[in-house]
mmCIF file of C-alpha atoms in Angstrom:
data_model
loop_
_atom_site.group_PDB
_atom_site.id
_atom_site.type_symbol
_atom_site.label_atom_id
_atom_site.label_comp_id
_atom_site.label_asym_id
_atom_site.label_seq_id
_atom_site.Cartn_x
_atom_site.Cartn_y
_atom_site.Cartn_z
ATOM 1 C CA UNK A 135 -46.909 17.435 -41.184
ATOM 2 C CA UNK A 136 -46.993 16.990 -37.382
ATOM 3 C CA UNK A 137 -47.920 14.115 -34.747
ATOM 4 C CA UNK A 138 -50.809 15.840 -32.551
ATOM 5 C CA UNK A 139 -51.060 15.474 -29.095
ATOM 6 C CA UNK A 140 -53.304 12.291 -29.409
ATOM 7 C CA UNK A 141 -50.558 10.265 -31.357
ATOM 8 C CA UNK A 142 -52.696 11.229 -34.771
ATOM 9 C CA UNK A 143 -50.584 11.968 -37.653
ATOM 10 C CA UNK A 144 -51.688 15.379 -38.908
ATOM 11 C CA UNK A 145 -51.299 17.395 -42.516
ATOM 12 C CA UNK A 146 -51.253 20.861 -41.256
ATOM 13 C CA UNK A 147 -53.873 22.641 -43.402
ATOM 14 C CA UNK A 148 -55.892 19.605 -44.569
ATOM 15 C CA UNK A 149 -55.745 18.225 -40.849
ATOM 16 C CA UNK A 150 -55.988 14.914 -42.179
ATOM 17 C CA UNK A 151 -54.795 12.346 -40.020
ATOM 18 C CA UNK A 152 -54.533 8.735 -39.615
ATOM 19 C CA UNK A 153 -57.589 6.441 -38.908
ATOM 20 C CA UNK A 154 -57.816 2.832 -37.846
ATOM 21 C CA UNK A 155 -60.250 0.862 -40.543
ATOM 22 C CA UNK A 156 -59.595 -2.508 -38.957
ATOM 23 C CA UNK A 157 -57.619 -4.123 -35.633
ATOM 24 C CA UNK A 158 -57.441 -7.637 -34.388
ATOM 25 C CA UNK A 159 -54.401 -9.765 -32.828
ATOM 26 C CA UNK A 160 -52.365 -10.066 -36.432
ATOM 27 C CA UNK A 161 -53.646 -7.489 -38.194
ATOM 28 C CA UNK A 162 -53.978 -3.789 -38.322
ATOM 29 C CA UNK A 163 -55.233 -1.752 -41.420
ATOM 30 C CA UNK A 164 -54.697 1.535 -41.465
ATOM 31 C CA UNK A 165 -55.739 4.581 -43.909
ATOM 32 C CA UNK A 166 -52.852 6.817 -45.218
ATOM 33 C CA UNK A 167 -53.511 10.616 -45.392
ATOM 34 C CA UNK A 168 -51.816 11.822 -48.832
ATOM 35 C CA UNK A 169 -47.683 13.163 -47.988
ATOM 36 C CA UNK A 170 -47.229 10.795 -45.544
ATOM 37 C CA UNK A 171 -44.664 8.239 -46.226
ATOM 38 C CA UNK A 172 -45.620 4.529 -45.374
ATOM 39 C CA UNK A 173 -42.205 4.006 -44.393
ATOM 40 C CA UNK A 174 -39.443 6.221 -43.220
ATOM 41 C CA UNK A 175 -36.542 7.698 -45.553
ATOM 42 C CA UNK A 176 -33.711 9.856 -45.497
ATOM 43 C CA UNK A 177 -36.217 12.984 -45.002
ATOM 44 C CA UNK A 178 -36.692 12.002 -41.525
ATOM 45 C CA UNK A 179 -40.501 13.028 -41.540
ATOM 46 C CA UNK A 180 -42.867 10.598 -39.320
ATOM 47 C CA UNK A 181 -44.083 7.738 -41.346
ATOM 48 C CA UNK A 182 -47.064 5.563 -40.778
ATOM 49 C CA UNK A 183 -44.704 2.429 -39.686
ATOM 50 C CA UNK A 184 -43.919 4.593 -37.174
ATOM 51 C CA UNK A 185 -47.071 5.569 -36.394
ATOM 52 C CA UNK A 186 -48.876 2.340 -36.138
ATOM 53 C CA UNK A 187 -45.547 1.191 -33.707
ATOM 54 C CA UNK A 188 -46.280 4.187 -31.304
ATOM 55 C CA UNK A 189 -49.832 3.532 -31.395
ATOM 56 C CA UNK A 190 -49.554 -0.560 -30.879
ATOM 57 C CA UNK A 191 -47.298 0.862 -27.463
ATOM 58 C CA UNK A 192 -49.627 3.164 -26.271
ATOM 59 C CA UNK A 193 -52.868 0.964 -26.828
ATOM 60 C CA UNK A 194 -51.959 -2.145 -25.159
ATOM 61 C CA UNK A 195 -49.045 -0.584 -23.212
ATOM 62 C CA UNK A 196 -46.048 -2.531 -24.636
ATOM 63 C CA UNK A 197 -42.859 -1.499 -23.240
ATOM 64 C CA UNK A 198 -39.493 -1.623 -25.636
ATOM 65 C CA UNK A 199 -39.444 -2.759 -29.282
ATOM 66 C CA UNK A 200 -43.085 -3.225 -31.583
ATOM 67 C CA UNK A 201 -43.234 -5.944 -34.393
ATOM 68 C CA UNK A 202 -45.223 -4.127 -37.058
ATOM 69 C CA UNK A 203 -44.718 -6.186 -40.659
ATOM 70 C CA UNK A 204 -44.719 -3.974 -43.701
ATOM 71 C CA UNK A 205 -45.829 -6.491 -46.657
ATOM 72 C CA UNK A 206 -47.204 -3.589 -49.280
ATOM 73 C CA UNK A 207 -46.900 0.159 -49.716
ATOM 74 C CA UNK A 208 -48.724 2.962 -51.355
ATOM 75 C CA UNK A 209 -46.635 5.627 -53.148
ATOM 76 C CA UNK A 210 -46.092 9.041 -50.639
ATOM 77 C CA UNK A 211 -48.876 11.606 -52.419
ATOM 78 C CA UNK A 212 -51.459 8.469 -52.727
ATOM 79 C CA UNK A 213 -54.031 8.218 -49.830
ATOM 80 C CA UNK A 214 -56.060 5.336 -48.894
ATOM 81 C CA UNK A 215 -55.678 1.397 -47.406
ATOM 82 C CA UNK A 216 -52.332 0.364 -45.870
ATOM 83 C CA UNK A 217 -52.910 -3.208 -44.424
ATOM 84 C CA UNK A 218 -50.108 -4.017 -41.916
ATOM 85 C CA UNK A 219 -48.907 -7.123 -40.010
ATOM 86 C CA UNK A 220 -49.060 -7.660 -36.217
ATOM 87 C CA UNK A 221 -47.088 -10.556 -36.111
ATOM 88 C CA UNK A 222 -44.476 -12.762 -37.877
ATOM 89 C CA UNK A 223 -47.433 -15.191 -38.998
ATOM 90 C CA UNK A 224 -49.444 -12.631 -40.442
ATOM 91 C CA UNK A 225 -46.412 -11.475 -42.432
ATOM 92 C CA UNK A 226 -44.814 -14.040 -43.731
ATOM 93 C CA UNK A 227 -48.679 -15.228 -44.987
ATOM 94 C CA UNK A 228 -49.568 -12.134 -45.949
ATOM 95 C CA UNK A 229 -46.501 -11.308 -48.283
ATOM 96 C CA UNK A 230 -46.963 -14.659 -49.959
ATOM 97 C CA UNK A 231 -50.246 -13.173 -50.968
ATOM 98 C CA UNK A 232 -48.801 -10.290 -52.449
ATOM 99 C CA UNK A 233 -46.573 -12.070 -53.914
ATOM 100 C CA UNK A 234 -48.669 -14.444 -55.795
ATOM 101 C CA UNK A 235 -51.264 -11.543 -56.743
ATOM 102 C CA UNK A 236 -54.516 -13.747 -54.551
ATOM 103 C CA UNK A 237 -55.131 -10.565 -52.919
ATOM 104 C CA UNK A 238 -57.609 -7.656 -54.389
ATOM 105 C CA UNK A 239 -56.434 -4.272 -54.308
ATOM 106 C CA UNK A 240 -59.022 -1.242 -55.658
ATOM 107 C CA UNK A 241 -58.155 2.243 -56.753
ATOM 108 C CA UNK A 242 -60.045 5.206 -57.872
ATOM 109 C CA UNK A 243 -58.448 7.358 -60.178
ATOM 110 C CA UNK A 244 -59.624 11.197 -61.388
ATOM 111 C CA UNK A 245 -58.340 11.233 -64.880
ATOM 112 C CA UNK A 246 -57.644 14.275 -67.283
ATOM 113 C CA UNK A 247 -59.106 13.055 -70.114
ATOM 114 C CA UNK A 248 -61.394 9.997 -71.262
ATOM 115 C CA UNK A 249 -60.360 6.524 -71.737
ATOM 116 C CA UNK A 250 -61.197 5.009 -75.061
ATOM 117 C CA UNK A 251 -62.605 2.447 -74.633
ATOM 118 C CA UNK A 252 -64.204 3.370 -71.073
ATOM 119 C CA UNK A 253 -63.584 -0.147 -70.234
ATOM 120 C CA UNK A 254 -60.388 -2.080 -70.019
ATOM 121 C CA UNK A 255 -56.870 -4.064 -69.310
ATOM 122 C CA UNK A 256 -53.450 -2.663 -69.577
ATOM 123 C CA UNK A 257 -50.283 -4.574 -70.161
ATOM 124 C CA UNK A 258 -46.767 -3.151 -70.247
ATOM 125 C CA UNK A 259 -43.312 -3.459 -69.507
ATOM 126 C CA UNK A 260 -41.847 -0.986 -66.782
ATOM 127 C CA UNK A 261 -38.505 -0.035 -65.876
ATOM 128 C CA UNK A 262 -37.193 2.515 -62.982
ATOM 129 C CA UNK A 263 -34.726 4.979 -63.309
ATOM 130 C CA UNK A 264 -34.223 6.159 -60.499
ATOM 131 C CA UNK A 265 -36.412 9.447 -60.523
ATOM 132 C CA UNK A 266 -39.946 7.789 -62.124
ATOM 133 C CA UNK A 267 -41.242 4.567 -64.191
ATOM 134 C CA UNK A 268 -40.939 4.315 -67.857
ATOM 135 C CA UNK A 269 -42.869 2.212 -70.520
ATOM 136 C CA UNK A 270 -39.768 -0.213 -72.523
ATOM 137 C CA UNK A 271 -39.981 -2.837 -74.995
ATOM 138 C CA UNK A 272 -40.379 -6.596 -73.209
ATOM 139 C CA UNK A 273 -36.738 -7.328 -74.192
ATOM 140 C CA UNK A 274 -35.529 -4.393 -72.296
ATOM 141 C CA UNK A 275 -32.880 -4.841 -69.633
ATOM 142 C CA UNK A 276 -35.029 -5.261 -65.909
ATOM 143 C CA UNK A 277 -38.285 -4.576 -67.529
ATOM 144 C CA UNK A 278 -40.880 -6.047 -65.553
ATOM 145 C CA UNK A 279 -44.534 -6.700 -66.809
ATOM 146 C CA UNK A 280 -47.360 -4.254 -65.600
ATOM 147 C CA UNK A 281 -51.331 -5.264 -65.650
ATOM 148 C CA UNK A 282 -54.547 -3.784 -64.643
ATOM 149 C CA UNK A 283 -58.066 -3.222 -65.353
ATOM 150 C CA UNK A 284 -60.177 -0.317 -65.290
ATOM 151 C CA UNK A 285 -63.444 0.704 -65.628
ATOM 152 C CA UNK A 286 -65.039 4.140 -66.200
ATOM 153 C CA UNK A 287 -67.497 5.184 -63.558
ATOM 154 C CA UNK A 288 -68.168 8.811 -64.539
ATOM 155 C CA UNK A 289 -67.177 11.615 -66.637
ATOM 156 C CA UNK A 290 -67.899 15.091 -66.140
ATOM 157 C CA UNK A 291 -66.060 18.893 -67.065
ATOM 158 C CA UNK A 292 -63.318 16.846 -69.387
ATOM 159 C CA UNK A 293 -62.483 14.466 -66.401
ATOM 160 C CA UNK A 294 -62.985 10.689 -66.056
ATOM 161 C CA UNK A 295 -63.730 8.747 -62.553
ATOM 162 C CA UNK A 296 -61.899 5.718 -63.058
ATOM 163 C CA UNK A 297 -61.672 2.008 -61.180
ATOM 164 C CA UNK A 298 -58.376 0.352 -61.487
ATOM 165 C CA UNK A 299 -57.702 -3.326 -60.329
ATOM 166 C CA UNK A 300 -54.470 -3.545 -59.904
ATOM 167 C CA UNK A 301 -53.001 -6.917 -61.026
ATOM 168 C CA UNK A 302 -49.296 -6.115 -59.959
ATOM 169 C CA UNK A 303 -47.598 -3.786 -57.570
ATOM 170 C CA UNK A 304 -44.680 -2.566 -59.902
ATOM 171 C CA UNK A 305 -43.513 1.480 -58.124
ATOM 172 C CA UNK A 306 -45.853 4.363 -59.894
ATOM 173 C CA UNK A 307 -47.488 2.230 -61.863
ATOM 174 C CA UNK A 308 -51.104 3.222 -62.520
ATOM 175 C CA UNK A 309 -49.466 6.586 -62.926
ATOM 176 C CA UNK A 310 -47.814 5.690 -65.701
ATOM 177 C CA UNK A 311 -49.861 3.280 -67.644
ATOM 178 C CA UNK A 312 -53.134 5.623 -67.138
ATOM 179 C CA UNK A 313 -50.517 8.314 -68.657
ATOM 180 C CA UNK A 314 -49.922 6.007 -71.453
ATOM 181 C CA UNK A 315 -52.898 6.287 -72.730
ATOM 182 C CA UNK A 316 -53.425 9.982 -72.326
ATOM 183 C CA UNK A 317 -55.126 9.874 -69.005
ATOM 184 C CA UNK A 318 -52.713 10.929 -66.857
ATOM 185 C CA UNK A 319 -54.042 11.251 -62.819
ATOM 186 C CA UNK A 320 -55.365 14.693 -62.013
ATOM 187 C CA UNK A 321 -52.702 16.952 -60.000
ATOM 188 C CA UNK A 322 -49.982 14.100 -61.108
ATOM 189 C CA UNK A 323 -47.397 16.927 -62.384
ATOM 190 C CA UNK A 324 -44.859 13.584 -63.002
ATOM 191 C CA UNK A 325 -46.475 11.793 -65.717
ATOM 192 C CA UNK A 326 -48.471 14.706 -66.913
ATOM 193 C CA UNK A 327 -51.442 15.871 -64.865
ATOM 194 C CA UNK A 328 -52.607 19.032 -64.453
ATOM 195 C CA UNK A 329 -51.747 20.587 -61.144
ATOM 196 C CA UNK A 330 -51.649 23.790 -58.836
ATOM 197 C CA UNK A 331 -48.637 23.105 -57.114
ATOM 198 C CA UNK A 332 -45.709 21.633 -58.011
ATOM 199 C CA UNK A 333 -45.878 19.013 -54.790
ATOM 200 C CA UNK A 334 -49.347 17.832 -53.252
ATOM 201 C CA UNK A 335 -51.518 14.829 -53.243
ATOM 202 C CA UNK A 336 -52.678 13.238 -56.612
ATOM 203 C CA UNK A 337 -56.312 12.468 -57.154
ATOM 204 C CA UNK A 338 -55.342 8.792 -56.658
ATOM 205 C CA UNK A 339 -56.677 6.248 -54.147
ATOM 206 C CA UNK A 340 -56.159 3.249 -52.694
ATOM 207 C CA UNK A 341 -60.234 2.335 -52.041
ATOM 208 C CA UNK A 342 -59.883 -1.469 -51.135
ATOM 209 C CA UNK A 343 -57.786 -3.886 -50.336
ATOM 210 C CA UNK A 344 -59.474 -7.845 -49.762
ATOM 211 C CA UNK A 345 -56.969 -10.746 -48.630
ATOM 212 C CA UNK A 346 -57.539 -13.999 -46.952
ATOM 213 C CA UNK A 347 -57.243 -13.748 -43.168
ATOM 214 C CA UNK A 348 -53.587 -15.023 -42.319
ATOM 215 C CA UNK A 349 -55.150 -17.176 -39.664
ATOM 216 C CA UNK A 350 -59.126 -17.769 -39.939
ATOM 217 C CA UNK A 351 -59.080 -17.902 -43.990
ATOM 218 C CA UNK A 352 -62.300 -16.035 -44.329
ATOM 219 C CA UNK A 353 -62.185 -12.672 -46.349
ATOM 220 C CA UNK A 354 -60.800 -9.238 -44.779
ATOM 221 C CA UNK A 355 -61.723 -6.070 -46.996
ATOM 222 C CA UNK A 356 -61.007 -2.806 -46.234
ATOM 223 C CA UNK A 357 -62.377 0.085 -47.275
ATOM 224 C CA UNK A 358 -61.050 3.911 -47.267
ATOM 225 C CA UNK A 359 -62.621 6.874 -46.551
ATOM 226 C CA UNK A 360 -62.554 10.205 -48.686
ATOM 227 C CA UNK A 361 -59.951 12.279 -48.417
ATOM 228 C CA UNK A 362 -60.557 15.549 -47.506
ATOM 229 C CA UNK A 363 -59.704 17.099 -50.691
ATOM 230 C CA UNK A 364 -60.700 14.297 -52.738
ATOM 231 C CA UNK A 365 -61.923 16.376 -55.820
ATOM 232 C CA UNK A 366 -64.893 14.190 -57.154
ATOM 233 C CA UNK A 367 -68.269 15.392 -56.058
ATOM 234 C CA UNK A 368 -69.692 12.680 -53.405
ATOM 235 C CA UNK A 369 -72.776 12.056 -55.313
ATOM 236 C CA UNK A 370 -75.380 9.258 -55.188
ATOM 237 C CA UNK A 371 -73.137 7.959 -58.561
ATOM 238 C CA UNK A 372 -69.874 7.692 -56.745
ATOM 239 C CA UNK A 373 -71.577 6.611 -53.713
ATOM 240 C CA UNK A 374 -73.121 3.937 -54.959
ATOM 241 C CA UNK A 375 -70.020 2.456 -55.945
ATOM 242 C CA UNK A 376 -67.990 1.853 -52.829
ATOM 243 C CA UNK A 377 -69.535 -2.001 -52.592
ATOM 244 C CA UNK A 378 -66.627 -4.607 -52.574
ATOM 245 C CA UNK A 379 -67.156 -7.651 -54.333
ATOM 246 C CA UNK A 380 -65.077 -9.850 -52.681
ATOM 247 C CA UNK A 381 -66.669 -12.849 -54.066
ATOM 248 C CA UNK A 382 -63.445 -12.990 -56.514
ATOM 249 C CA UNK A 383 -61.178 -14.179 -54.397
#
């Protein structure tokens, strides 16, 4: 990975880099190429908190320190929307959203396998140890429930494009449940999927994300593009798809 000479974050190979989906006074969404962390860690590589910091400086030429509020994340190999927070308003409303699950957060999932039935809801009990998520009884110690919905879109060559509505935000968590029932997430070597490499990105992304605007009220949805190497042919099917109901919220 590398920061080009434009400020763009950049995966060397894929050149994917970071792209502004949607900028106003307390908001700024952002997409997430796949490998790049959302915030940094003890790697040291450039993260997209650090990113959207640089580019908030350079845009409206802010000397010294950048309030950027981070109020959700997306796991480091998972691409799509990253919604962040301009100002202390916006973040403090924004994480209340989260928190209470009023916000509407879309994935699309290739799946090895089919789902039976093609249609759906999960509910489970997660723990984390540390190096992944794991499936425990309700009584376990820390367990914390898991929900989401799905919906198959398409199935072709003994793969399945899937829609997942995530109803919590508990870490690696479609991963796991979609590998629960013997779908695990195409190129997802952790909870089963098949894969070329032993690293990469997994065929998993974050399509929408709708919350109430911290300050007007009204509706914000975001949607992502494709990754570059997003392994689903772009047909008219999967096209046809990428309409957000936001009428839900």
């Amino acid at each position: 990975m590398r920061r080009s000479e434009n400020g763009r974050f950049e995966m060397i190979g894929s050149r994917e880099a970071v792209r502004v989906l949607y900028e106003d006074n307390h908001l700024l969404g952002l997409y997430k190429p796949a490998g790049m962390l959302v915030q940094g860690d003890r790697t040291g590589d450039y993260s997209l908190l650090e990113w959207a910091k640089d580019y908030i400086r350079a845009r409206y030429a802010k000397p010294g320190e950048v309030f950027v509020g981070l109020v959700h994340r997306l796991d480091r190999p998972v691409a799509g929307v990253v919604l962040l927070a301009r100002t202390s308003k916006a973040a403090r409303r924004l994480s209340e959203q989260f928190r209470e699950r009023s916000c509407r957060k879309l994935y699309w999932a290739v799946a090895v396998g089919t789902p039976r039935p093609a249609e759906g809801a999960l509910t489970s009990h997660m723990v984390w140890n540390g190096k992944r998520a794991l499936i425990v009884p309700a009584e376990h110690p820390g367990a914390k429930e898991a929900g989401l919905r799905y919906r198959t879109l398409e199935r072709r060559d003994g793969l399945s494009l899937l829609e997942v509505e995530l109803l919590s935000g508990r870490h690696h968590q479609i991963r796991l449940q979609l590998s629960s029932i013997g779908c695990p997430i195409l190129g997802d070597r952790l909870y089963g999927g098949r894969a070329k490499e032993k690293t990469g990105p997994i065929a998993l992304l974050a399509y929408s994300l709708t919350v109430r605007h911290p300050t007007r009220g009204e509706a914000v949805t975001l949607v992502s593009p494709f990754p570059g190497d997003w392994p689903w042919p772009r047909g008219k099917g999967a096209e046809a798809r990428r309409g957000v109901d936001s009428s839900r919220l």
